[in-house]
Amino acid sequence: TSLIDFYDLDPKKVVVVGGGPNIITSLNRKPEFREKSYKNRVLLFVGRDFKRKRGGDLLQAFKIVKKKFKDARLIIVGCRPKIKIDGVEVVGKLNPDQLEKYYEKAQVFVMPSLFEPWGTVWVEAMTYQLPCIGTNVGSIPYIIEDGKTGFIVKPKNPKEIAERLIYLFENPHIMEQFGREGFLRAIKNFTWEKVVDTIAKEIATTLTGKN
């Protein structure tokens, strides 16, 4: 919607094609559904700019969650913010093979960004059957189906993030359900094959003049 507003475009003439999971492409294989345990309480954040991605909001939310679930953990991948909080692990930048292990280890993916043209990390998380939590800005509500594959929260709202996380941790079967639905949504809508197919069809439609 930001692109439509900025250029004053007709929404009917804008097609969202998105993007596929880069990590799967890098590993040269297709997404596959796997048996996954949701008994642990491991949160995952993947991003290069911790501040711009509102990592501070996630830390505040994690502190609230930690009071209720002492075994909760937060893993931060892709950057190295200086954090000394019990239960928080800062990993830094990883190659695809290493990153995959953290997607497999986690139970929930959270990134409360204020702006995302396209959120590849949510797509990647969904291919690893992770329920996702993101904000109602940019492309995020298009990727995450609120209440079906994860939760959409208001920006700059650590309390709401914490409430959603606590709910998920109290209901592992919901995490499993969200994870399954997210995986199905990702492989149906967010693969590079799907992106290419959509672009090709739109070009063909434009050239033939058929709407």
PDB file of C-alpha atoms in Angstrom, residues 40-47 55 58 62 72-78 88-89 91 101-112 121-122 125 130-133:
ATOM      1  CA  ASN A  40      10.283 -25.801  24.001  1.00  0.00           C
ATOM      2  CA  ARG A  41       9.977 -22.017  24.210  1.00  0.00           C
ATOM      3  CA  VAL A  42      12.557 -20.631  21.812  1.00  0.00           C
ATOM      4  CA  LEU A  43      11.960 -17.348  19.973  1.00  0.00           C
ATOM      5  CA  LEU A  44      13.875 -16.398  16.853  1.00  0.00           C
ATOM      6  CA  PHE A  45      14.731 -12.976  15.406  1.00  0.00           C
ATOM      7  CA  VAL A  46      16.578 -12.795  12.077  1.00  0.00           C
ATOM      8  CA  GLY A  47      17.675  -9.403  10.777  1.00  0.00           C
ATOM      9  CA  GLY A  55      14.463  -5.374  18.286  1.00  0.00           C
ATOM     10  CA  LEU A  58      11.023  -7.615  21.234  1.00  0.00           C
ATOM     11  CA  PHE A  62      10.729 -11.080  26.101  1.00  0.00           C
ATOM     12  CA  ALA A  72      12.031 -19.083  27.541  1.00  0.00           C
ATOM     13  CA  ARG A  73      14.897 -18.214  25.200  1.00  0.00           C
ATOM     14  CA  LEU A  74      15.439 -15.621  22.500  1.00  0.00           C
ATOM     15  CA  ILE A  75      17.957 -16.152  19.705  1.00  0.00           C
ATOM     16  CA  ILE A  76      19.068 -13.118  17.692  1.00  0.00           C
ATOM     17  CA  VAL A  77      20.591 -13.898  14.286  1.00  0.00           C
ATOM     18  CA  GLY A  78      22.080 -11.613  11.635  1.00  0.00           C
ATOM     19  CA  VAL A  88      19.067 -14.071  25.157  1.00  0.00           C
ATOM     20  CA  GLU A  89      21.621 -15.524  22.736  1.00  0.00           C
ATOM     21  CA  VAL A  91      24.562 -15.244  17.204  1.00  0.00           C
ATOM     22  CA  LYS A 101      19.639 -25.080  12.230  1.00  0.00           C
ATOM     23  CA  TYR A 102      18.272 -22.082  14.140  1.00  0.00           C
ATOM     24  CA  TYR A 103      15.023 -22.084  12.176  1.00  0.00           C
ATOM     25  CA  GLU A 104      14.697 -25.756  13.091  1.00  0.00           C
ATOM     26  CA  LYS A 105      15.536 -25.119  16.747  1.00  0.00           C
ATOM     27  CA  ALA A 106      13.015 -22.285  17.263  1.00  0.00           C
ATOM     28  CA  GLN A 107       9.284 -22.523  17.999  1.00  0.00           C
ATOM     29  CA  VAL A 108       8.165 -18.959  17.154  1.00  0.00           C
ATOM     30  CA  PHE A 109       9.499 -16.257  14.827  1.00  0.00           C
ATOM     31  CA  VAL A 110       9.137 -12.604  15.881  1.00  0.00           C
ATOM     32  CA  MET A 111      10.212  -9.377  14.193  1.00  0.00           C
ATOM     33  CA  PRO A 112       8.239  -6.194  15.057  1.00  0.00           C
ATOM     34  CA  VAL A 121      12.344 -13.804   6.726  1.00  0.00           C
ATOM     35  CA  TRP A 122       8.682 -14.474   7.559  1.00  0.00           C
ATOM     36  CA  ALA A 125      10.202 -18.987   8.959  1.00  0.00           C
ATOM     37  CA  LEU A 130       7.213 -21.450  12.717  1.00  0.00           C
ATOM     38  CA  PRO A 131       4.219 -19.390  13.862  1.00  0.00           C
ATOM     39  CA  CYS A 132       5.067 -15.774  13.035  1.00  0.00           C
ATOM     40  CA  ILE A 133       4.449 -12.498  14.832  1.00  0.00           C
TER      41      ILE A 133
END
